[in-house]
PDB file of C-alpha atoms and ligand atoms in Angstrom:
ATOM      1  CA  UNK A  71     -28.808  -4.873  -9.716  1.00  0.00           C
ATOM      2  CA  UNK A  72     -29.882  -5.652  -6.170  1.00  0.00           C
ATOM      3  CA  UNK A  73     -29.399  -3.248  -3.339  1.00  0.00           C
ATOM      4  CA  UNK A  74     -25.870  -3.390  -2.057  1.00  0.00           C
ATOM      5  CA  UNK A  75     -23.973  -4.157  -5.252  1.00  0.00           C
ATOM      6  CA  UNK A  76     -23.433  -0.489  -5.893  1.00  0.00           C
ATOM      7  CA  UNK A  77     -22.377   0.262  -2.335  1.00  0.00           C
ATOM      8  CA  UNK A  78     -18.674  -0.055  -2.127  1.00  0.00           C
ATOM      9  CA  UNK A  79     -15.715  -1.179  -4.131  1.00  0.00           C
ATOM     10  CA  UNK A  80     -12.708  -3.115  -2.951  1.00  0.00           C
ATOM     11  CA  UNK A  81     -10.527  -0.018  -3.477  1.00  0.00           C
ATOM     12  CA  UNK A  82     -12.317   1.833  -0.727  1.00  0.00           C
ATOM     13  CA  UNK A  83     -12.884   0.708   2.796  1.00  0.00           C
ATOM     14  CA  UNK A  84     -16.145   2.255   3.900  1.00  0.00           C
ATOM     15  CA  UNK A  85     -16.348   3.342   7.528  1.00  0.00           C
ATOM     16  CA  UNK A  86     -19.933   4.445   8.075  1.00  0.00           C
ATOM     17  CA  UNK A  87     -23.367   2.946   8.439  1.00  0.00           C
ATOM     18  CA  UNK A  88     -24.869   1.318   5.366  1.00  0.00           C
ATOM     19  CA  UNK A  89     -27.785  -0.429   7.069  1.00  0.00           C
ATOM     20  CA  UNK A  90     -29.832   0.870   9.974  1.00  0.00           C
ATOM     21  CA  UNK A  91     -33.313   0.232  11.229  1.00  0.00           C
ATOM     22  CA  UNK A  92     -35.727  -1.897   9.246  1.00  0.00           C
ATOM     23  CA  UNK A  93     -37.397  -0.094   6.373  1.00  0.00           C
ATOM     24  CA  UNK A  94     -41.147   0.464   6.438  1.00  0.00           C
ATOM     25  CA  UNK A  95     -43.178  -1.428   3.835  1.00  0.00           C
ATOM     26  CA  UNK A  96     -43.546   1.767   1.838  1.00  0.00           C
ATOM     27  CA  UNK A  97     -39.807   2.436   1.922  1.00  0.00           C
ATOM     28  CA  UNK A  98     -38.969  -1.176   0.954  1.00  0.00           C
ATOM     29  CA  UNK A  99     -41.348  -0.957  -1.932  1.00  0.00           C
ATOM     30  CA  UNK A 100     -39.748   2.289  -3.136  1.00  0.00           C
ATOM     31  CA  UNK A 101     -36.257   0.790  -2.794  1.00  0.00           C
ATOM     32  CA  UNK A 102     -37.399  -2.166  -4.907  1.00  0.00           C
ATOM     33  CA  UNK A 103     -39.380  -0.274  -7.537  1.00  0.00           C
ATOM     34  CA  UNK A 104     -38.337   3.380  -7.664  1.00  0.00           C
ATOM     35  CA  UNK A 105     -34.646   3.214  -6.822  1.00  0.00           C
ATOM     36  CA  UNK A 106     -33.738   1.112  -9.897  1.00  0.00           C
ATOM     37  CA  UNK A 107     -35.328   3.834 -12.066  1.00  0.00           C
ATOM     38  CA  UNK A 108     -33.353   6.608 -10.414  1.00  0.00           C
ATOM     39  CA  UNK A 109     -30.073   4.809  -9.821  1.00  0.00           C
ATOM     40  CA  UNK A 110     -27.116   6.000 -11.875  1.00  0.00           C
ATOM     41  CA  UNK A 111     -25.597   3.338 -14.070  1.00  0.00           C
ATOM     42  CA  UNK A 112     -21.896   3.918 -13.674  1.00  0.00           C
ATOM     43  CA  UNK A 113     -21.152   1.849 -16.763  1.00  0.00           C
ATOM     44  CA  UNK A 114     -22.990   4.365 -18.945  1.00  0.00           C
ATOM     45  CA  UNK A 115     -22.147   8.014 -19.621  1.00  0.00           C
ATOM     46  CA  UNK A 116     -23.557  10.050 -16.749  1.00  0.00           C
ATOM     47  CA  UNK A 117     -26.491  12.395 -17.414  1.00  0.00           C
ATOM     48  CA  UNK A 118     -24.319  15.515 -17.242  1.00  0.00           C
ATOM     49  CA  UNK A 119     -23.337  18.008 -19.905  1.00  0.00           C
ATOM     50  CA  UNK A 120     -26.692  19.634 -20.606  1.00  0.00           C
ATOM     51  CA  UNK A 121     -27.669  22.511 -18.359  1.00  0.00           C
ATOM     52  CA  UNK A 122     -26.902  22.810 -14.686  1.00  0.00           C
ATOM     53  CA  UNK A 123     -26.058  19.727 -12.648  1.00  0.00           C
ATOM     54  CA  UNK A 124     -25.729  19.884  -8.875  1.00  0.00           C
ATOM     55  CA  UNK A 125     -24.306  17.071  -6.757  1.00  0.00           C
ATOM     56  CA  UNK A 126     -24.924  16.460  -3.065  1.00  0.00           C
ATOM     57  CA  UNK A 127     -22.505  14.112  -1.342  1.00  0.00           C
ATOM     58  CA  UNK A 128     -23.736  12.185   1.695  1.00  0.00           C
ATOM     59  CA  UNK A 129     -27.279  13.544   1.616  1.00  0.00           C
ATOM     60  CA  UNK A 130     -28.337  11.686   4.784  1.00  0.00           C
ATOM     61  CA  UNK A 131     -32.143  11.709   4.914  1.00  0.00           C
ATOM     62  CA  UNK A 132     -32.206  13.807   1.732  1.00  0.00           C
ATOM     63  CA  UNK A 133     -34.154  16.746   3.192  1.00  0.00           C
ATOM     64  CA  UNK A 134     -31.817  19.372   1.744  1.00  0.00           C
ATOM     65  CA  UNK A 135     -31.460  17.595  -1.591  1.00  0.00           C
ATOM     66  CA  UNK A 136     -35.225  17.140  -2.044  1.00  0.00           C
ATOM     67  CA  UNK A 137     -35.854  20.778  -1.189  1.00  0.00           C
ATOM     68  CA  UNK A 138     -33.242  21.984  -3.688  1.00  0.00           C
ATOM     69  CA  UNK A 139     -34.625  19.677  -6.391  1.00  0.00           C
ATOM     70  CA  UNK A 140     -38.171  20.965  -5.803  1.00  0.00           C
ATOM     71  CA  UNK A 141     -37.083  24.615  -5.828  1.00  0.00           C
ATOM     72  CA  UNK A 142     -34.848  24.291  -8.896  1.00  0.00           C
ATOM     73  CA  UNK A 143     -36.865  22.235 -11.384  1.00  0.00           C
ATOM     74  CA  UNK A 144     -34.630  23.197 -14.330  1.00  0.00           C
ATOM     75  CA  UNK A 145     -31.529  21.844 -12.602  1.00  0.00           C
ATOM     76  CA  UNK A 146     -30.507  18.182 -12.714  1.00  0.00           C
ATOM     77  CA  UNK A 147     -29.514  16.719  -9.354  1.00  0.00           C
ATOM     78  CA  UNK A 148     -27.340  13.811  -8.359  1.00  0.00           C
ATOM     79  CA  UNK A 149     -27.326  12.588  -4.783  1.00  0.00           C
ATOM     80  CA  UNK A 150     -24.810  10.126  -3.357  1.00  0.00           C
ATOM     81  CA  UNK A 151     -25.504   8.268  -0.128  1.00  0.00           C
ATOM     82  CA  UNK A 152     -24.690   4.667   0.816  1.00  0.00           C
ATOM     83  CA  UNK A 153     -26.943   4.535   3.922  1.00  0.00           C
ATOM     84  CA  UNK A 154     -30.055   2.708   2.785  1.00  0.00           C
ATOM     85  CA  UNK A 155     -32.370   4.266   5.380  1.00  0.00           C
ATOM     86  CA  UNK A 156     -31.376   7.714   4.128  1.00  0.00           C
ATOM     87  CA  UNK A 157     -31.905   6.705   0.508  1.00  0.00           C
ATOM     88  CA  UNK A 158     -35.324   5.297   1.433  1.00  0.00           C
ATOM     89  CA  UNK A 159     -36.316   8.592   3.106  1.00  0.00           C
ATOM     90  CA  UNK A 160     -35.311  10.507   0.001  1.00  0.00           C
ATOM     91  CA  UNK A 161     -37.372   8.139  -2.151  1.00  0.00           C
ATOM     92  CA  UNK A 162     -40.456   8.929  -0.061  1.00  0.00           C
ATOM     93  CA  UNK A 163     -39.851  12.658  -0.671  1.00  0.00           C
ATOM     94  CA  UNK A 164     -39.350  11.996  -4.396  1.00  0.00           C
ATOM     95  CA  UNK A 165     -42.673  10.176  -4.579  1.00  0.00           C
ATOM     96  CA  UNK A 166     -44.602  12.658  -2.455  1.00  0.00           C
ATOM     97  CA  UNK A 167     -43.360  15.675  -4.396  1.00  0.00           C
ATOM     98  CA  UNK A 168     -43.203  14.116  -7.868  1.00  0.00           C
ATOM     99  CA  UNK A 169     -39.524  15.004  -8.121  1.00  0.00           C
ATOM    100  CA  UNK A 170     -38.302  14.146 -11.613  1.00  0.00           C
ATOM    101  CA  UNK A 171     -34.939  15.958 -11.806  1.00  0.00           C
ATOM    102  CA  UNK A 172     -32.959  13.717  -9.481  1.00  0.00           C
ATOM    103  CA  UNK A 173     -30.753  10.639  -9.872  1.00  0.00           C
ATOM    104  CA  UNK A 174     -29.190   8.617  -7.079  1.00  0.00           C
ATOM    105  CA  UNK A 175     -25.879   6.906  -6.499  1.00  0.00           C
ATOM    106  CA  UNK A 176     -26.699   4.662  -3.524  1.00  0.00           C
ATOM    107  CA  UNK A 177     -23.098   3.963  -2.727  1.00  0.00           C
ATOM    108  CA  UNK A 178     -19.769   5.385  -1.764  1.00  0.00           C
ATOM    109  CA  UNK A 179     -19.245   8.662  -3.598  1.00  0.00           C
ATOM    110  CA  UNK A 180     -15.558   7.878  -4.053  1.00  0.00           C
ATOM    111  CA  UNK A 181     -16.646   5.298  -6.641  1.00  0.00           C
ATOM    112  CA  UNK A 182     -18.687   7.936  -8.466  1.00  0.00           C
ATOM    113  CA  UNK A 183     -16.214  10.832  -8.430  1.00  0.00           C
ATOM    114  CA  UNK A 184     -13.781   9.554 -11.079  1.00  0.00           C
ATOM    115  CA  UNK A 185     -16.720   8.966 -13.450  1.00  0.00           C
ATOM    116  CA  UNK A 186     -17.900  12.567 -13.376  1.00  0.00           C
ATOM    117  CA  UNK A 187     -16.482  14.530 -16.318  1.00  0.00           C
ATOM    118  CA  UNK A 188     -14.386  17.680 -15.924  1.00  0.00           C
ATOM    119  CA  UNK A 189     -16.239  20.999 -15.639  1.00  0.00           C
ATOM    120  CA  UNK A 190     -19.640  19.310 -15.579  1.00  0.00           C
ATOM    121  CA  UNK A 191     -21.096  20.501 -12.256  1.00  0.00           C
ATOM    122  CA  UNK A 192     -22.331  23.957 -11.307  1.00  0.00           C
ATOM    123  CA  UNK A 193     -22.703  23.179  -7.618  1.00  0.00           C
ATOM    124  CA  UNK A 194     -21.467  20.672  -5.143  1.00  0.00           C
ATOM    125  CA  UNK A 195     -22.819  20.256  -1.622  1.00  0.00           C
ATOM    126  CA  UNK A 196     -21.014  18.543   1.219  1.00  0.00           C
ATOM    127  CA  UNK A 197     -23.074  19.202   4.323  1.00  0.00           C
ATOM    128  CA  UNK A 198     -22.101  17.919   7.727  1.00  0.00           C
ATOM    129  CA  UNK A 199     -19.706  15.211   6.593  1.00  0.00           C
ATOM    130  CA  UNK A 200     -18.956  12.575   9.224  1.00  0.00           C
ATOM    131  CA  UNK A 201     -16.518  14.298  11.600  1.00  0.00           C
ATOM    132  CA  UNK A 202     -14.010  11.530  12.414  1.00  0.00           C
ATOM    133  CA  UNK A 203     -12.770  13.335  15.510  1.00  0.00           C
ATOM    134  CA  UNK A 204      -9.872  11.116  16.501  1.00  0.00           C
ATOM    135  CA  UNK A 205      -6.550  12.150  15.013  1.00  0.00           C
ATOM    136  CA  UNK A 206      -5.881   8.659  13.716  1.00  0.00           C
ATOM    137  CA  UNK A 207      -9.273   8.632  11.954  1.00  0.00           C
ATOM    138  CA  UNK A 208      -8.952  11.997  10.213  1.00  0.00           C
ATOM    139  CA  UNK A 209      -7.686  10.395   7.043  1.00  0.00           C
ATOM    140  CA  UNK A 210     -11.209   8.989   6.662  1.00  0.00           C
ATOM    141  CA  UNK A 211     -12.633  12.488   6.282  1.00  0.00           C
ATOM    142  CA  UNK A 212     -14.470  13.201   3.055  1.00  0.00           C
ATOM    143  CA  UNK A 213     -12.403  16.327   2.595  1.00  0.00           C
ATOM    144  CA  UNK A 214      -8.865  15.443   1.647  1.00  0.00           C
ATOM    145  CA  UNK A 215      -6.369  16.322  -1.081  1.00  0.00           C
ATOM    146  CA  UNK A 216      -7.744  13.673  -3.428  1.00  0.00           C
ATOM    147  CA  UNK A 217     -11.436  14.525  -3.117  1.00  0.00           C
ATOM    148  CA  UNK A 218     -10.755  18.278  -3.325  1.00  0.00           C
ATOM    149  CA  UNK A 219      -8.849  17.673  -6.544  1.00  0.00           C
ATOM    150  CA  UNK A 220     -11.939  15.890  -7.901  1.00  0.00           C
ATOM    151  CA  UNK A 221     -14.259  18.634  -6.641  1.00  0.00           C
ATOM    152  CA  UNK A 222     -12.161  21.239  -8.432  1.00  0.00           C
ATOM    153  CA  UNK A 223     -11.947  19.172 -11.613  1.00  0.00           C
ATOM    154  CA  UNK A 224     -15.692  18.421 -11.740  1.00  0.00           C
ATOM    155  CA  UNK A 225     -16.861  21.988 -11.111  1.00  0.00           C
ATOM    156  CA  UNK A 226     -17.169  24.493 -13.918  1.00  0.00           C
ATOM    157  CA  UNK A 227     -15.095  27.655 -13.495  1.00  0.00           C
ATOM    158  CA  UNK A 228     -17.155  29.839 -11.150  1.00  0.00           C
ATOM    159  CA  UNK A 229     -18.963  26.735  -9.871  1.00  0.00           C
ATOM    160  CA  UNK A 230     -19.718  26.548  -6.185  1.00  0.00           C
ATOM    161  CA  UNK A 231     -18.635  24.095  -3.525  1.00  0.00           C
ATOM    162  CA  UNK A 232     -20.857  24.569  -0.485  1.00  0.00           C
ATOM    163  CA  UNK A 233     -19.620  23.067   2.734  1.00  0.00           C
ATOM    164  CA  UNK A 234     -21.221  23.014   6.177  1.00  0.00           C
ATOM    165  CA  UNK A 235     -20.069  21.591   9.457  1.00  0.00           C
ATOM    166  CA  UNK A 236     -20.760  21.939  13.165  1.00  0.00           C
ATOM    167  CA  UNK A 237     -17.264  20.722  14.031  1.00  0.00           C
ATOM    168  CA  UNK A 238     -14.808  23.604  14.295  1.00  0.00           C
ATOM    169  CA  UNK A 239     -11.852  21.375  13.716  1.00  0.00           C
ATOM    170  CA  UNK A 240     -13.392  20.054  10.477  1.00  0.00           C
ATOM    171  CA  UNK A 241     -13.988  23.610   9.271  1.00  0.00           C
ATOM    172  CA  UNK A 242     -10.327  24.484   9.922  1.00  0.00           C
ATOM    173  CA  UNK A 243      -9.279  21.249   8.256  1.00  0.00           C
ATOM    174  CA  UNK A 244     -11.335  21.989   5.145  1.00  0.00           C
ATOM    175  CA  UNK A 245     -10.093  25.553   4.885  1.00  0.00           C
ATOM    176  CA  UNK A 246      -6.508  24.363   5.063  1.00  0.00           C
ATOM    177  CA  UNK A 247      -7.020  21.616   2.440  1.00  0.00           C
ATOM    178  CA  UNK A 248      -8.682  24.169   0.144  1.00  0.00           C
ATOM    179  CA  UNK A 249      -5.953  26.758   0.685  1.00  0.00           C
ATOM    180  CA  UNK A 250      -3.282  24.172  -0.018  1.00  0.00           C
ATOM    181  CA  UNK A 251      -5.061  23.206  -3.243  1.00  0.00           C
ATOM    182  CA  UNK A 252      -5.235  26.828  -4.376  1.00  0.00           C
ATOM    183  CA  UNK A 253      -7.949  26.392  -7.001  1.00  0.00           C
ATOM    184  CA  UNK A 254     -10.842  27.978  -5.090  1.00  0.00           C
ATOM    185  CA  UNK A 255     -11.784  31.494  -4.000  1.00  0.00           C
ATOM    186  CA  UNK A 256     -13.363  31.979  -0.606  1.00  0.00           C
ATOM    187  CA  UNK A 257     -16.580  33.900  -0.322  1.00  0.00           C
ATOM    188  CA  UNK A 258     -17.311  35.696   2.930  1.00  0.00           C
ATOM    189  CA  UNK A 259     -14.835  38.053   4.489  1.00  0.00           C
ATOM    190  CA  UNK A 260     -14.684  36.731   8.012  1.00  0.00           C
ATOM    191  CA  UNK A 261     -15.615  33.736  10.121  1.00  0.00           C
ATOM    192  CA  UNK A 262     -18.740  35.730  11.109  1.00  0.00           C
ATOM    193  CA  UNK A 263     -19.955  35.544   7.473  1.00  0.00           C
ATOM    194  CA  UNK A 264     -19.737  31.789   7.682  1.00  0.00           C
ATOM    195  CA  UNK A 265     -22.257  31.717  10.547  1.00  0.00           C
ATOM    196  CA  UNK A 266     -25.071  32.777   8.251  1.00  0.00           C
ATOM    197  CA  UNK A 267     -26.924  29.986   6.426  1.00  0.00           C
ATOM    198  CA  UNK A 268     -27.328  30.651   2.683  1.00  0.00           C
ATOM    199  CA  UNK A 269     -30.711  32.037   1.617  1.00  0.00           C
ATOM    200  CA  UNK A 270     -31.771  28.826  -0.080  1.00  0.00           C
ATOM    201  CA  UNK A 271     -30.804  26.678   2.884  1.00  0.00           C
ATOM    202  CA  UNK A 272     -32.978  23.792   4.073  1.00  0.00           C
ATOM    203  CA  UNK A 273     -32.271  22.570   7.596  1.00  0.00           C
ATOM    204  CA  UNK A 274     -31.908  18.815   7.980  1.00  0.00           C
ATOM    205  CA  UNK A 275     -32.680  16.783  11.078  1.00  0.00           C
ATOM    206  CA  UNK A 276     -28.963  16.305  11.530  1.00  0.00           C
ATOM    207  CA  UNK A 277     -28.362  20.045  11.645  1.00  0.00           C
ATOM    208  CA  UNK A 278     -31.327  20.662  13.942  1.00  0.00           C
ATOM    209  CA  UNK A 279     -29.884  18.131  16.395  1.00  0.00           C
ATOM    210  CA  UNK A 280     -26.424  19.724  16.246  1.00  0.00           C
ATOM    211  CA  UNK A 281     -27.927  23.135  17.051  1.00  0.00           C
ATOM    212  CA  UNK A 282     -30.080  21.676  19.844  1.00  0.00           C
ATOM    213  CA  UNK A 283     -26.943  20.193  21.335  1.00  0.00           C
ATOM    214  CA  UNK A 284     -25.253  23.617  21.323  1.00  0.00           C
ATOM    215  CA  UNK A 285     -22.905  23.251  18.368  1.00  0.00           C
ATOM    216  CA  UNK A 286     -22.489  26.207  16.012  1.00  0.00           C
ATOM    217  CA  UNK A 287     -22.654  25.547  12.266  1.00  0.00           C
ATOM    218  CA  UNK A 288     -20.374  27.131   9.704  1.00  0.00           C
ATOM    219  CA  UNK A 289     -21.505  27.466   6.111  1.00  0.00           C
ATOM    220  CA  UNK A 290     -18.741  28.132   3.633  1.00  0.00           C
ATOM    221  CA  UNK A 291     -19.062  28.739  -0.079  1.00  0.00           C
ATOM    222  CA  UNK A 292     -15.938  28.147  -2.126  1.00  0.00           C
ATOM    223  CA  UNK A 293     -15.856  29.218  -5.748  1.00  0.00           C
ATOM    224  CA  UNK A 294     -13.836  27.308  -8.284  1.00  0.00           C
ATOM    225  CA  UNK A 295     -11.331  29.630  -9.926  1.00  0.00           C
TER     226      UNK A 295
HETATM  227  C1  SAM B 294     -23.381  13.336   9.442  1.00  0.00           C
HETATM  228  S1  SAM B 294     -24.288  12.754   8.110  1.00  0.00           S
HETATM  229  C2  SAM B 294     -24.958  14.230   7.396  1.00  0.00           C
HETATM  230  C3  SAM B 294     -26.099  13.958   6.472  1.00  0.00           C
HETATM  231  C4  SAM B 294     -26.651  15.164   5.690  1.00  0.00           C
HETATM  232  N1  SAM B 294     -25.637  15.718   4.808  1.00  0.00           N
HETATM  233  C5  SAM B 294     -27.187  16.237   6.594  1.00  0.00           C
HETATM  234  O1  SAM B 294     -26.592  17.323   6.648  1.00  0.00           O
HETATM  235  O2  SAM B 294     -28.205  15.986   7.227  1.00  0.00           O
HETATM  236  C6  SAM B 294     -23.021  12.302   6.947  1.00  0.00           C
HETATM  237  C7  SAM B 294     -23.541  11.467   5.808  1.00  0.00           C
HETATM  238  O3  SAM B 294     -22.476  11.194   4.895  1.00  0.00           O
HETATM  239  C8  SAM B 294     -22.650   9.880   4.401  1.00  0.00           C
HETATM  240  N2  SAM B 294     -21.379   9.371   3.908  1.00  0.00           N
HETATM  241  C9  SAM B 294     -20.315   8.978   4.630  1.00  0.00           C
HETATM  242  N3  SAM B 294     -19.344   8.519   3.845  1.00  0.00           N
HETATM  243  C10 SAM B 294     -19.797   8.620   2.565  1.00  0.00           C
HETATM  244  C11 SAM B 294     -19.256   8.278   1.295  1.00  0.00           C
HETATM  245  N4  SAM B 294     -18.048   7.730   1.197  1.00  0.00           N
HETATM  246  N5  SAM B 294     -19.999   8.503   0.185  1.00  0.00           N
HETATM  247  C12 SAM B 294     -21.233   9.065   0.300  1.00  0.00           C
HETATM  248  N6  SAM B 294     -21.794   9.409   1.481  1.00  0.00           N
HETATM  249  C13 SAM B 294     -21.094   9.179   2.595  1.00  0.00           C
HETATM  250  C14 SAM B 294     -23.158   9.112   5.614  1.00  0.00           C
HETATM  251  O4  SAM B 294     -23.785   7.894   5.272  1.00  0.00           O
HETATM  252  C15 SAM B 294     -24.095  10.124   6.233  1.00  0.00           C
HETATM  253  O5  SAM B 294     -25.407   9.997   5.743  1.00  0.00           O
END
């Protein structure tokens, strides 16, 4: 499969960046040689069902995902990200750190979600999803009734959905979608508790920029009932 075939499907219109700046020679080489080894084959049963599996949706440059994979060698990781420059950055981290517990879906996660079996994930990360500020664009947000239903279905009872955003309106939006769904418990007693990054947090460049620009992150952990 060449790069791109796994990106999108006609069912989903993708509204983000898939291509960015030119890849370095090293990154191109990793995309050609390493990515095919790590890419999930969606026509085969997914490597879930044995031990803990954690999924990160929209991993960007992969800094958080790589750090989690390094620190939790017994856990199997899946990362989904259609932006090739982000995937290429993750591949560099995989090579440099000899990460062997990670598989990649280099495409739209909405294609992957229906393939993930029920109660197969212990953790799910959605960190700084694209904000889609304009009211008419909000339906493009990664958090919506359909995706939350998948998140709930895929997580084991007691499994964790960790969400972070620097956009207050997106935090409110997510809380209301989750409340409406009803299948998750909230952890943290007040909004103040959501200001504290989890202990095992790894700051990405995206988050560092948001903080530099004066935005305040919220970190919310939802537990599947
Ligand atoms: C604002 S960035 C945040 C990146 C990273 N999570 C971080 O915190 O640094 C949002 C990311 O979500 C990815 N994304 C957007 N739509 C997606 C989709 N349908 N499936 C998977 N990833 C998606 C984008 O390509 C982008 O890398």
